[in-house]
CSV table of C-alpha atoms in Angstrom, one decimal:
chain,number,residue,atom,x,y,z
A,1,UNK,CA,-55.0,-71.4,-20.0
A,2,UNK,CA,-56.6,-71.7,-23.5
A,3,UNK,CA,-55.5,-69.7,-26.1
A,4,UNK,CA,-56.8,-69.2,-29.7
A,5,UNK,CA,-56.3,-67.1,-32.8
A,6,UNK,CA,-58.5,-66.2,-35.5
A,7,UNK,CA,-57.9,-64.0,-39.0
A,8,UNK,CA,-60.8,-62.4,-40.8
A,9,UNK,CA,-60.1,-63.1,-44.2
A,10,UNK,CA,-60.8,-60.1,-45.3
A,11,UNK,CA,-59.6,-56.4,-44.8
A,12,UNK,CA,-60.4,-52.6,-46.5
A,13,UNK,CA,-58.6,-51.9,-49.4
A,14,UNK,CA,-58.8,-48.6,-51.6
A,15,UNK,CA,-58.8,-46.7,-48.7
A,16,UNK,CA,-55.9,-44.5,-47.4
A,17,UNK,CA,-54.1,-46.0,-44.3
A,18,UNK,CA,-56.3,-49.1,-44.7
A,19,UNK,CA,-54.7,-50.9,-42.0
A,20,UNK,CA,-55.2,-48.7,-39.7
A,21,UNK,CA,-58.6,-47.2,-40.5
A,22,UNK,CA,-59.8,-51.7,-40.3
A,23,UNK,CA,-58.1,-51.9,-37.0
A,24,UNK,CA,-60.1,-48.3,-35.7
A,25,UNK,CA,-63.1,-50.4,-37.0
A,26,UNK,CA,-62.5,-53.8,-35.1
A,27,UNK,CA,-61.9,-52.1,-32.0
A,28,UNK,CA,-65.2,-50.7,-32.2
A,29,UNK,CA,-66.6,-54.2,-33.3
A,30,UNK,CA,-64.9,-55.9,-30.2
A,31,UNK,CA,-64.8,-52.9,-27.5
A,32,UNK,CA,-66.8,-54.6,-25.3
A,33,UNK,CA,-64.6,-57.9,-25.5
A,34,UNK,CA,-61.3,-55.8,-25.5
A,35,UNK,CA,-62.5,-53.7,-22.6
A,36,UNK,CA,-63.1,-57.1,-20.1
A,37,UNK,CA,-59.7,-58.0,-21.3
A,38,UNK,CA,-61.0,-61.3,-22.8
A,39,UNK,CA,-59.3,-61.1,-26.4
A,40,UNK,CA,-56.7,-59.2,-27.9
A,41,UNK,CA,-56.7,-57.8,-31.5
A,42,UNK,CA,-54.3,-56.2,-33.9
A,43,UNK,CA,-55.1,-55.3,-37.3
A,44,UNK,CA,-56.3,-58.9,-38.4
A,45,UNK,CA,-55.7,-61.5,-35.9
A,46,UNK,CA,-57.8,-61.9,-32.8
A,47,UNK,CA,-56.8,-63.8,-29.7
A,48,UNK,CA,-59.0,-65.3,-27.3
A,49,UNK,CA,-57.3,-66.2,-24.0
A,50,UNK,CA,-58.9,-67.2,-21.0
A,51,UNK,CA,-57.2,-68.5,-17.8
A,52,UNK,CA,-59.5,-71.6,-17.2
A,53,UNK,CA,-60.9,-73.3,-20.2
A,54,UNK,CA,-64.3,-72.5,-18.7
A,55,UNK,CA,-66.0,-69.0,-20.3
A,56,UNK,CA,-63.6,-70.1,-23.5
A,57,UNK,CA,-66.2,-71.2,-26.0
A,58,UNK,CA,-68.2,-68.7,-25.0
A,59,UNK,CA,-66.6,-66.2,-25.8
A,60,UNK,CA,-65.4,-67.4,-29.1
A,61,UNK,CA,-68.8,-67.6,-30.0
A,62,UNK,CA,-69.4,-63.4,-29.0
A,63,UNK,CA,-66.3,-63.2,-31.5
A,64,UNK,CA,-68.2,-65.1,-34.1
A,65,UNK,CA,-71.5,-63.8,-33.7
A,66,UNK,CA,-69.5,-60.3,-35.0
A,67,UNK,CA,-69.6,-61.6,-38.2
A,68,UNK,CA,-73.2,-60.1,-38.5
A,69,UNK,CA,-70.8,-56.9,-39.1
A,70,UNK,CA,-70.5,-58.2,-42.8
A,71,UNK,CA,-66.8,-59.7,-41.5
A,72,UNK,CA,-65.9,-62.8,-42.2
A,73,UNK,CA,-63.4,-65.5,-40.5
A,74,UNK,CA,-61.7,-68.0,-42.6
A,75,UNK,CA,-62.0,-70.9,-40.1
A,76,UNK,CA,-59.2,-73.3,-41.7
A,77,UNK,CA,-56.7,-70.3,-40.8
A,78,UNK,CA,-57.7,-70.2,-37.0
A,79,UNK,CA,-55.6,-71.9,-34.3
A,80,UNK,CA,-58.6,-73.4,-31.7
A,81,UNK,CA,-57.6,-74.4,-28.1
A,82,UNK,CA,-53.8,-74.4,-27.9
A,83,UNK,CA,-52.0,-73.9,-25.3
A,84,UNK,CA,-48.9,-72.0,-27.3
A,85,UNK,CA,-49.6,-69.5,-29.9
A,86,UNK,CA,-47.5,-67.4,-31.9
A,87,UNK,CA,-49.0,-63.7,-32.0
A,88,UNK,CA,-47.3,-60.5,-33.0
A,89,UNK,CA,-44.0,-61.9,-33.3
A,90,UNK,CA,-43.8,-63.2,-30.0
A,91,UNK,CA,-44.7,-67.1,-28.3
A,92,UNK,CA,-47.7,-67.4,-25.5
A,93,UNK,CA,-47.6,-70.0,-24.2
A,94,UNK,CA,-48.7,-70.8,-20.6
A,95,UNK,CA,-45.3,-70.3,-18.9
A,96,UNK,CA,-45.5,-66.0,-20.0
A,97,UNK,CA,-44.3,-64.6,-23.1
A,98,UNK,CA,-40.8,-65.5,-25.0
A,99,UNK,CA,-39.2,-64.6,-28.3
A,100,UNK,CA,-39.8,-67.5,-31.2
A,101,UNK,CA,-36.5,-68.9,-30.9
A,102,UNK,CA,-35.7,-68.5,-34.9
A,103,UNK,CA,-35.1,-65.2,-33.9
A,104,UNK,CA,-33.0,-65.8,-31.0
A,105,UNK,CA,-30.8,-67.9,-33.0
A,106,UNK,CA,-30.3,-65.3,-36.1
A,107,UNK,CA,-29.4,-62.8,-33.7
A,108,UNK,CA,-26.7,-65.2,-31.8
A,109,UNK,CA,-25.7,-66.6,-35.2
């Protein structure tokens, strides 16, 4: 499995609910992706996981080519090609899902 995250570095602001109204937007930007279950987005990061690293760079590069939407990624924030991410507060690795253990342990302590 090959997992990735990318951050547009820029979002709506001025507008009421902005974070909600630029995550109505993106899911129109990336229904089709979204749809075929081949990245998961909230509010400003993307993922990109695939099961086999072939099809991968592929579809990054659909996920680029939305920048023609006047978005824009900051690539130096983007995690390429790992095989653990952290996303929404939770690890994904390739063994499932798990709570960042930071958490874990200020809970226990």
């Amino acid at each position: 499995m090959s997992i990735a995250s990318y951050e547009p570095t820029v979002a709506f602001f001025r507008l009421t609910n902005s974070q909600a109204m630029f995550q109505v937007i993106m899911n129109d930007i990336l229904r089709e992706l979204i749809n075929i279950g081949e990245i998961a987005f909230f509010i400003d990061d993307i993922l990109v996981g695939m099961d086999m690293k072939e099809g991968h760079d592929e579809v990054v590069e659909e996920v680029l080519k939305k920048e023609e939407n006047n978005l824009y990624i900051k690539l130096e924030k983007c995690i390429w090609k790992s095989r653990k991410v952290n996303f929404l507060e939770v690890e994904l690795e390739l063994e499932g899902v798990r709570i960042e253990k930071e958490k874990v342990k200020r809970v226990m302590d």
